[in-house]
Amino acid sequence: MNNSHLCPKFEKAMNIVSKRWTGLVIYQLLSSPQRFCTIQSSIGISGRLLSDRLNHLENEGIVKREVYPETPIRIEYSLTEKGLALKPLMKELEIWSQTWVELEDKK
Amino acid sequence: MNNSHLCPKFEKAMNIVSKRWTGLVIYQLLSSPQRFCTIQSSIGISGRLLSDRLNHLENEGIVKREVYPETPIRIEYSLTEKGLALKPLMKELEIWSQTWVELEDKK
DNA sequence: TCTATTAATTACTTTTCGTAAGTAAGTTTA
DNA sequence: TAAACTTACTTACGAAAAGTAATTAATAGA
């Protein structure tokens, strides 16, 4: 049972950005529009999941997919205005991570 | 294969806060220290997962667990300084959610 | 024709989640 | 004093999601 007293908009926002990989995909697209395989190798996500996440983000109006019928074909993903509006959030996470996150020693 | 070129601290931070429920638990504790069952009913998480998430957050130094041997016994969870430092991030998510998130009509 | 590239999709295994029930320690009720 | 209740967990198990790898479709070049 969910007795939530949270703001539903906030709750939905949290569900969007806290889905695994989604945050990193958005972060990656903040630097510039880019294609599927670039995102994939930058953040180390599998094609299967990247495909899934991009679809979700497109449905949420956060990411926009554009096909350039060049040769070879180029499909570029970029952030919409809604997606770009997440920049301050990402900035805060960067600040927090630099201040507080400690990396474990690798064995 | 993970060819990540991301800052490892940022990546770790993202992994922490984007784990399901974790963000909402932190958000809930920002309003005040509180006990297990209060968090549980506020955000609608099961006991199993809340227990798991609180353990992880305690290990990360974000949440602190304090036992008050009163009668009845009271166990209170609160944010450490590291946890409190996430407040600006949560604030940004609140702002974004109010500006951009649309709720679907319930059927 | 064979190979290469990009953007997906499919098949299969492993991990995580969600639900519900159980436990331990103590408290209140009858 | 026994039964029921509360809190904070833990365990068991089926369902859902993630991870890995192979495959596909479209196009181009050697």
mmCIF file of C-alpha atoms (C1' of nucleotides) in Angstrom:
data_model
loop_
_atom_site.group_PDB
_atom_site.id
_atom_site.type_symbol
_atom_site.label_atom_id
_atom_site.label_comp_id
_atom_site.label_asym_id
_atom_site.label_seq_id
_atom_site.Cartn_x
_atom_site.Cartn_y
_atom_site.Cartn_z
ATOM 1 C CA MET A 1 0.000 0.000 0.000
ATOM 2 C CA ASN A 2 1.204 3.448 -0.867
ATOM 3 C CA ASN A 3 0.189 6.048 1.700
ATOM 4 C CA SER A 4 2.318 8.639 0.012
ATOM 5 C CA HIS A 5 1.899 12.234 1.031
ATOM 6 C CA LEU A 6 4.491 13.447 -1.419
ATOM 7 C CA CYS A 7 3.794 15.873 -4.204
ATOM 8 C CA PRO A 8 2.892 13.671 -7.167
ATOM 9 C CA LYS A 9 4.872 15.825 -9.585
ATOM 10 C CA PHE A 10 7.946 15.541 -7.426
ATOM 11 C CA GLU A 11 7.421 11.819 -7.068
ATOM 12 C CA LYS A 12 7.135 11.406 -10.816
ATOM 13 C CA ALA A 13 10.244 13.520 -11.382
ATOM 14 C CA MET A 14 12.140 11.347 -8.946
ATOM 15 C CA ASN A 15 10.952 8.202 -10.677
ATOM 16 C CA ILE A 16 12.149 9.534 -14.009
ATOM 17 C CA VAL A 17 15.610 10.673 -13.022
ATOM 18 C CA SER A 18 16.276 7.881 -10.562
ATOM 19 C CA LYS A 19 15.692 5.089 -13.030
ATOM 20 C CA ARG A 20 18.968 3.344 -13.604
ATOM 21 C CA TRP A 21 21.095 4.868 -16.434
ATOM 22 C CA THR A 22 18.591 7.620 -17.153
ATOM 23 C CA GLY A 23 20.515 10.248 -15.219
ATOM 24 C CA LEU A 24 23.754 9.424 -16.971
ATOM 25 C CA VAL A 25 22.107 9.510 -20.392
ATOM 26 C CA ILE A 26 20.730 12.988 -19.689
ATOM 27 C CA TYR A 27 24.069 14.118 -18.290
ATOM 28 C CA GLN A 28 25.833 12.875 -21.370
ATOM 29 C CA LEU A 29 23.424 14.690 -23.696
ATOM 30 C CA LEU A 30 23.925 17.921 -21.763
ATOM 31 C CA SER A 31 27.412 18.222 -23.185
ATOM 32 C CA SER A 32 26.113 18.024 -26.765
ATOM 33 C CA PRO A 33 23.649 16.238 -29.001
ATOM 34 C CA GLN A 34 25.086 12.895 -29.943
ATOM 35 C CA ARG A 35 24.414 9.579 -31.556
ATOM 36 C CA PHE A 36 23.513 6.216 -30.129
ATOM 37 C CA CYS A 37 26.916 4.609 -30.216
ATOM 38 C CA THR A 38 28.614 7.638 -28.694
ATOM 39 C CA ILE A 39 26.332 7.630 -25.678
ATOM 40 C CA GLN A 40 26.769 3.901 -25.418
ATOM 41 C CA SER A 41 30.541 3.967 -25.202
ATOM 42 C CA SER A 42 30.658 7.088 -23.035
ATOM 43 C CA ILE A 43 28.618 5.741 -20.184
ATOM 44 C CA GLY A 44 29.065 1.997 -20.686
ATOM 45 C CA ILE A 45 25.430 1.062 -21.127
ATOM 46 C CA SER A 46 24.315 -1.855 -23.275
ATOM 47 C CA GLY A 47 22.480 -1.232 -26.530
ATOM 48 C CA ARG A 48 19.414 -2.955 -25.237
ATOM 49 C CA LEU A 49 19.050 -0.662 -22.255
ATOM 50 C CA LEU A 50 20.108 2.504 -24.046
ATOM 51 C CA SER A 51 17.435 1.862 -26.623
ATOM 52 C CA ASP A 52 14.880 1.398 -23.864
ATOM 53 C CA ARG A 53 15.959 4.509 -21.951
ATOM 54 C CA LEU A 54 15.991 6.732 -25.015
ATOM 55 C CA ASN A 55 12.468 5.607 -25.848
ATOM 56 C CA HIS A 56 11.270 6.436 -22.365
ATOM 57 C CA LEU A 57 12.985 9.802 -22.368
ATOM 58 C CA GLU A 58 11.517 10.586 -25.757
ATOM 59 C CA ASN A 59 8.049 9.685 -24.461
ATOM 60 C CA GLU A 60 8.589 11.984 -21.492
ATOM 61 C CA GLY A 61 9.542 14.832 -23.816
ATOM 62 C CA ILE A 62 13.039 15.056 -22.388
ATOM 63 C CA VAL A 63 14.950 13.745 -25.387
ATOM 64 C CA LYS A 64 14.447 14.390 -29.075
ATOM 65 C CA ARG A 65 15.496 11.995 -31.821
ATOM 66 C CA GLU A 66 16.503 13.340 -35.202
ATOM 67 C CA VAL A 67 17.307 11.329 -38.285
ATOM 68 C CA TYR A 68 19.760 12.771 -40.771
ATOM 69 C CA PRO A 69 19.409 10.749 -43.983
ATOM 70 C CA GLU A 70 23.035 11.205 -44.859
ATOM 71 C CA THR A 71 25.293 8.462 -45.895
ATOM 72 C CA PRO A 72 25.869 6.689 -43.630
ATOM 73 C CA ILE A 73 22.644 7.543 -41.866
ATOM 74 C CA ARG A 74 23.024 9.564 -38.720
ATOM 75 C CA ILE A 75 20.543 9.581 -35.872
ATOM 76 C CA GLU A 76 21.170 12.207 -33.295
ATOM 77 C CA TYR A 77 19.733 12.438 -29.817
ATOM 78 C CA SER A 78 19.476 15.752 -28.041
ATOM 79 C CA LEU A 79 17.715 17.290 -25.080
ATOM 80 C CA THR A 80 14.498 19.225 -25.421
ATOM 81 C CA GLU A 81 13.928 22.389 -23.412
ATOM 82 C CA LYS A 82 12.504 20.174 -20.668
ATOM 83 C CA GLY A 83 15.649 18.080 -20.735
ATOM 84 C CA LEU A 84 17.992 21.071 -20.747
ATOM 85 C CA ALA A 85 16.166 22.371 -17.689
ATOM 86 C CA LEU A 86 17.774 19.530 -15.754
ATOM 87 C CA LYS A 87 21.175 21.160 -16.053
ATOM 88 C CA PRO A 88 21.065 22.859 -12.616
ATOM 89 C CA LEU A 89 20.213 19.513 -11.055
ATOM 90 C CA MET A 90 23.204 17.872 -12.687
ATOM 91 C CA LYS A 91 25.398 20.757 -11.605
ATOM 92 C CA GLU A 92 24.339 20.209 -8.001
ATOM 93 C CA LEU A 93 25.142 16.533 -8.248
ATOM 94 C CA GLU A 94 28.567 17.382 -9.632
ATOM 95 C CA ILE A 95 29.221 19.738 -6.745
ATOM 96 C CA TRP A 96 28.050 17.209 -4.199
ATOM 97 C CA SER A 97 30.097 14.422 -5.724
ATOM 98 C CA GLN A 98 33.277 16.503 -5.721
ATOM 99 C CA THR A 99 32.760 17.536 -2.128
ATOM 100 C CA TRP A 100 31.544 14.350 -0.545
ATOM 101 C CA VAL A 101 32.127 11.225 -2.587
ATOM 102 C CA GLU A 102 35.131 9.131 -1.684
ATOM 103 C CA LEU A 103 36.334 6.472 -4.038
ATOM 104 C CA GLU A 104 37.199 3.069 -2.704
ATOM 105 C CA ASP A 105 40.609 1.629 -3.329
ATOM 106 C CA LYS A 106 40.516 -0.874 -6.117
ATOM 107 C CA LYS A 107 41.748 -4.300 -5.089
ATOM 108 C CA MET B 1 32.573 -3.211 -21.606
ATOM 109 C CA ASN B 2 32.610 0.127 -19.862
ATOM 110 C CA ASN B 3 34.604 2.725 -21.767
ATOM 111 C CA SER B 4 33.412 5.425 -19.440
ATOM 112 C CA HIS B 5 35.095 8.779 -19.597
ATOM 113 C CA LEU B 6 32.973 10.181 -16.818
ATOM 114 C CA CYS B 7 34.354 11.491 -13.577
ATOM 115 C CA PRO B 8 34.297 8.463 -11.267
ATOM 116 C CA LYS B 9 33.085 10.530 -8.325
ATOM 117 C CA PHE B 10 30.189 11.850 -10.350
ATOM 118 C CA GLU B 11 29.406 8.382 -11.609
ATOM 119 C CA LYS B 12 29.378 7.014 -8.093
ATOM 120 C CA ALA B 13 27.176 9.860 -6.901
ATOM 121 C CA MET B 14 24.747 9.141 -9.700
ATOM 122 C CA ASN B 15 24.700 5.462 -8.815
ATOM 123 C CA ILE B 16 23.879 6.291 -5.222
ATOM 124 C CA VAL B 17 21.079 8.756 -5.763
ATOM 125 C CA SER B 18 19.596 7.022 -8.785
ATOM 126 C CA LYS B 19 19.063 3.719 -7.056
ATOM 127 C CA ARG B 20 15.358 3.158 -6.755
ATOM 128 C CA TRP B 21 13.777 4.592 -3.563
ATOM 129 C CA THR B 22 17.055 6.039 -2.340
ATOM 130 C CA GLY B 23 16.243 9.553 -3.501
ATOM 131 C CA LEU B 24 12.850 9.504 -1.861
ATOM 132 C CA VAL B 25 14.283 8.194 1.401
ATOM 133 C CA ILE B 26 16.803 11.031 1.478
ATOM 134 C CA TYR B 27 14.137 13.551 0.554
ATOM 135 C CA GLN B 28 11.917 12.294 3.327
ATOM 136 C CA LEU B 29 14.695 12.545 5.893
ATOM 137 C CA LEU B 30 15.440 16.118 4.822
ATOM 138 C CA SER B 31 12.206 17.266 6.425
ATOM 139 C CA SER B 32 13.218 15.777 9.784
ATOM 140 C CA PRO B 33 14.831 12.769 11.416
ATOM 141 C CA GLN B 34 12.280 10.008 11.615
ATOM 142 C CA ARG B 35 11.668 6.401 12.376
ATOM 143 C CA PHE B 36 11.393 3.378 10.140
ATOM 144 C CA CYS B 37 7.625 3.075 9.992
ATOM 145 C CA THR B 38 7.172 6.781 9.316
ATOM 146 C CA ILE B 39 9.449 6.686 6.281
ATOM 147 C CA GLN B 40 7.758 3.509 5.159
ATOM 148 C CA SER B 41 4.245 4.923 5.129
ATOM 149 C CA SER B 42 5.301 8.312 3.772
ATOM 150 C CA ILE B 43 6.875 7.061 0.585
ATOM 151 C CA GLY B 44 5.123 3.709 0.194
ATOM 152 C CA ILE B 45 8.207 1.502 0.249
ATOM 153 C CA SER B 46 8.148 -2.042 1.603
ATOM 154 C CA GLY B 47 9.964 -2.905 4.808
ATOM 155 C CA ARG B 48 12.317 -5.189 2.982
ATOM 156 C CA LEU B 49 13.566 -2.513 0.629
ATOM 157 C CA LEU B 50 13.590 0.280 3.187
ATOM 158 C CA SER B 51 15.761 -1.856 5.410
ATOM 159 C CA ASP B 52 18.104 -2.485 2.495
ATOM 160 C CA ARG B 53 18.262 1.158 1.433
ATOM 161 C CA LEU B 54 18.866 2.443 4.943
ATOM 162 C CA ASN B 55 21.740 0.011 5.321
ATOM 163 C CA HIS B 56 23.310 1.172 2.086
ATOM 164 C CA LEU B 57 22.863 4.820 2.981
ATOM 165 C CA GLU B 58 24.370 4.211 6.393
ATOM 166 C CA ASN B 59 27.367 2.509 4.761
ATOM 167 C CA GLU B 60 27.769 5.483 2.456
ATOM 168 C CA GLY B 61 27.758 7.841 5.426
ATOM 169 C CA ILE B 62 24.622 9.596 4.246
ATOM 170 C CA VAL B 63 22.245 8.356 6.922
ATOM 171 C CA LYS B 64 22.817 7.872 10.631
ATOM 172 C CA ARG B 65 20.882 5.419 12.783
ATOM 173 C CA GLU B 66 20.310 6.241 16.405
ATOM 174 C CA VAL B 67 18.743 4.034 19.035
ATOM 175 C CA TYR B 68 16.933 5.725 21.889
ATOM 176 C CA PRO B 69 16.465 3.141 24.621
ATOM 177 C CA GLU B 70 13.280 4.753 25.774
ATOM 178 C CA THR B 71 10.104 2.926 26.402
ATOM 179 C CA PRO B 72 8.997 2.022 23.848
ATOM 180 C CA ILE B 73 12.352 1.878 22.146
ATOM 181 C CA ARG B 74 12.786 4.412 19.388
ATOM 182 C CA ILE B 75 15.144 4.111 16.455
ATOM 183 C CA GLU B 76 15.587 7.283 14.517
ATOM 184 C CA TYR B 77 17.137 7.779 11.126
ATOM 185 C CA SER B 78 18.607 11.107 10.175
ATOM 186 C CA LEU B 79 20.908 12.604 7.592
ATOM 187 C CA THR B 80 24.569 13.160 8.252
ATOM 188 C CA GLU B 81 26.286 16.306 7.032
ATOM 189 C CA LYS B 82 26.968 14.481 3.782
ATOM 190 C CA GLY B 83 23.301 13.658 3.474
ATOM 191 C CA LEU B 84 22.144 17.162 4.324
ATOM 192 C CA ALA B 85 24.425 18.448 1.576
ATOM 193 C CA LEU B 86 22.005 16.891 -0.910
ATOM 194 C CA LYS B 87 19.372 19.477 -0.071
ATOM 195 C CA PRO B 88 20.220 21.808 -3.004
ATOM 196 C CA LEU B 89 19.921 18.847 -5.361
ATOM 197 C CA MET B 90 16.474 18.001 -4.025
ATOM 198 C CA LYS B 91 15.486 21.627 -4.285
ATOM 199 C CA GLU B 92 16.436 21.644 -7.965
ATOM 200 C CA LEU B 93 14.400 18.526 -8.577
ATOM 201 C CA GLU B 94 11.426 20.156 -6.871
ATOM 202 C CA ILE B 95 11.760 23.205 -9.091
ATOM 203 C CA TRP B 96 12.088 21.111 -12.218
ATOM 204 C CA SER B 97 9.122 18.936 -11.301
ATOM 205 C CA GLN B 98 6.876 21.929 -10.669
ATOM 206 C CA THR B 99 7.868 23.544 -13.936
ATOM 207 C CA TRP B 100 7.965 20.592 -16.280
ATOM 208 C CA VAL B 101 6.252 17.495 -15.023
ATOM 209 C CA GLU B 102 2.754 16.852 -16.271
ATOM 210 C CA LEU B 103 0.598 14.321 -14.565
ATOM 211 C CA GLU B 104 -1.347 11.854 -16.617
ATOM 212 C CA ASP B 105 -5.052 11.606 -16.181
ATOM 213 C CA LYS B 106 -5.989 8.644 -14.099
ATOM 214 C CA LYS B 107 -8.310 6.243 -15.886
ATOM 215 C "C1'" DT C 1 29.841 -10.785 -52.940
ATOM 216 C "C1'" DC C 2 31.869 -9.957 -48.670
ATOM 217 C "C1'" DT C 3 32.690 -6.817 -45.120
ATOM 218 C "C1'" DA C 4 31.731 -2.768 -42.256
ATOM 219 C "C1'" DT C 5 28.854 0.535 -39.681
ATOM 220 C "C1'" DT C 6 24.869 2.150 -37.065
ATOM 221 C "C1'" DA C 7 20.760 1.513 -34.557
ATOM 222 C "C1'" DA C 8 18.132 -1.576 -32.881
ATOM 223 C "C1'" DT C 9 15.973 -6.134 -31.446
ATOM 224 C "C1'" DT C 10 15.839 -10.913 -29.661
ATOM 225 C "C1'" DA C 11 17.195 -14.741 -26.647
ATOM 226 C "C1'" DC C 12 18.828 -16.086 -22.495
ATOM 227 C "C1'" DT C 13 20.850 -15.673 -17.683
ATOM 228 C "C1'" DT C 14 21.401 -13.151 -13.489
ATOM 229 C "C1'" DT C 15 20.042 -9.727 -10.318
ATOM 230 C "C1'" DT C 16 16.766 -6.899 -8.095
ATOM 231 C "C1'" DC C 17 12.049 -5.925 -6.730
ATOM 232 C "C1'" DG C 18 7.543 -6.525 -4.574
ATOM 233 C "C1'" DT C 19 4.450 -9.010 -1.692
ATOM 234 C "C1'" DA C 20 3.556 -11.434 2.120
ATOM 235 C "C1'" DA C 21 4.623 -13.926 5.930
ATOM 236 C "C1'" DG C 22 7.693 -14.628 9.902
ATOM 237 C "C1'" DT C 23 10.662 -13.171 13.864
ATOM 238 C "C1'" DA C 24 12.401 -10.903 18.090
ATOM 239 C "C1'" DA C 25 11.923 -7.737 21.671
ATOM 240 C "C1'" DG C 26 9.208 -5.235 24.203
ATOM 241 C "C1'" DT C 27 4.113 -3.130 25.581
ATOM 242 C "C1'" DT C 28 -0.446 -2.897 26.410
ATOM 243 C "C1'" DT C 29 -4.957 -5.125 27.283
ATOM 244 C "C1'" DA C 30 -8.091 -8.309 29.599
ATOM 245 C "C1'" DT D 1 -0.252 -14.152 32.986
ATOM 246 C "C1'" DA D 2 -1.610 -15.054 28.594
ATOM 247 C "C1'" DA D 3 -3.080 -12.927 24.266
ATOM 248 C "C1'" DA D 4 -2.751 -9.358 21.196
ATOM 249 C "C1'" DC D 5 -0.208 -5.456 19.485
ATOM 250 C "C1'" DT D 6 3.807 -2.583 17.910
ATOM 251 C "C1'" DT D 7 8.263 -1.740 15.843
ATOM 252 C "C1'" DA D 8 12.052 -2.947 13.131
ATOM 253 C "C1'" DC D 9 13.547 -6.086 10.688
ATOM 254 C "C1'" DT D 10 14.424 -10.776 7.948
ATOM 255 C "C1'" DT D 11 13.178 -14.654 4.949
ATOM 256 C "C1'" DA D 12 10.955 -16.943 1.003
ATOM 257 C "C1'" DC D 13 9.540 -16.778 -3.429
ATOM 258 C "C1'" DG D 14 7.479 -15.455 -7.917
ATOM 259 C "C1'" DA D 15 7.771 -11.419 -11.099
ATOM 260 C "C1'" DA D 16 10.110 -7.787 -13.284
ATOM 261 C "C1'" DA D 17 14.202 -5.535 -14.791
ATOM 262 C "C1'" DA D 18 19.038 -5.612 -15.987
ATOM 263 C "C1'" DG D 19 23.208 -7.599 -18.194
ATOM 264 C "C1'" DT D 20 25.400 -10.136 -21.989
ATOM 265 C "C1'" DA D 21 25.740 -11.616 -26.412
ATOM 266 C "C1'" DA D 22 24.167 -12.780 -30.769
ATOM 267 C "C1'" DT D 23 21.174 -11.280 -34.608
ATOM 268 C "C1'" DT D 24 18.856 -8.137 -37.855
ATOM 269 C "C1'" DA D 25 18.016 -4.304 -41.238
ATOM 270 C "C1'" DA D 26 19.602 -0.661 -43.935
ATOM 271 C "C1'" DT D 27 23.204 1.291 -46.405
ATOM 272 C "C1'" DA D 28 27.818 1.763 -48.391
ATOM 273 C "C1'" DG D 29 32.450 0.512 -49.909
ATOM 274 C "C1'" DA D 30 36.175 -2.727 -51.564
#
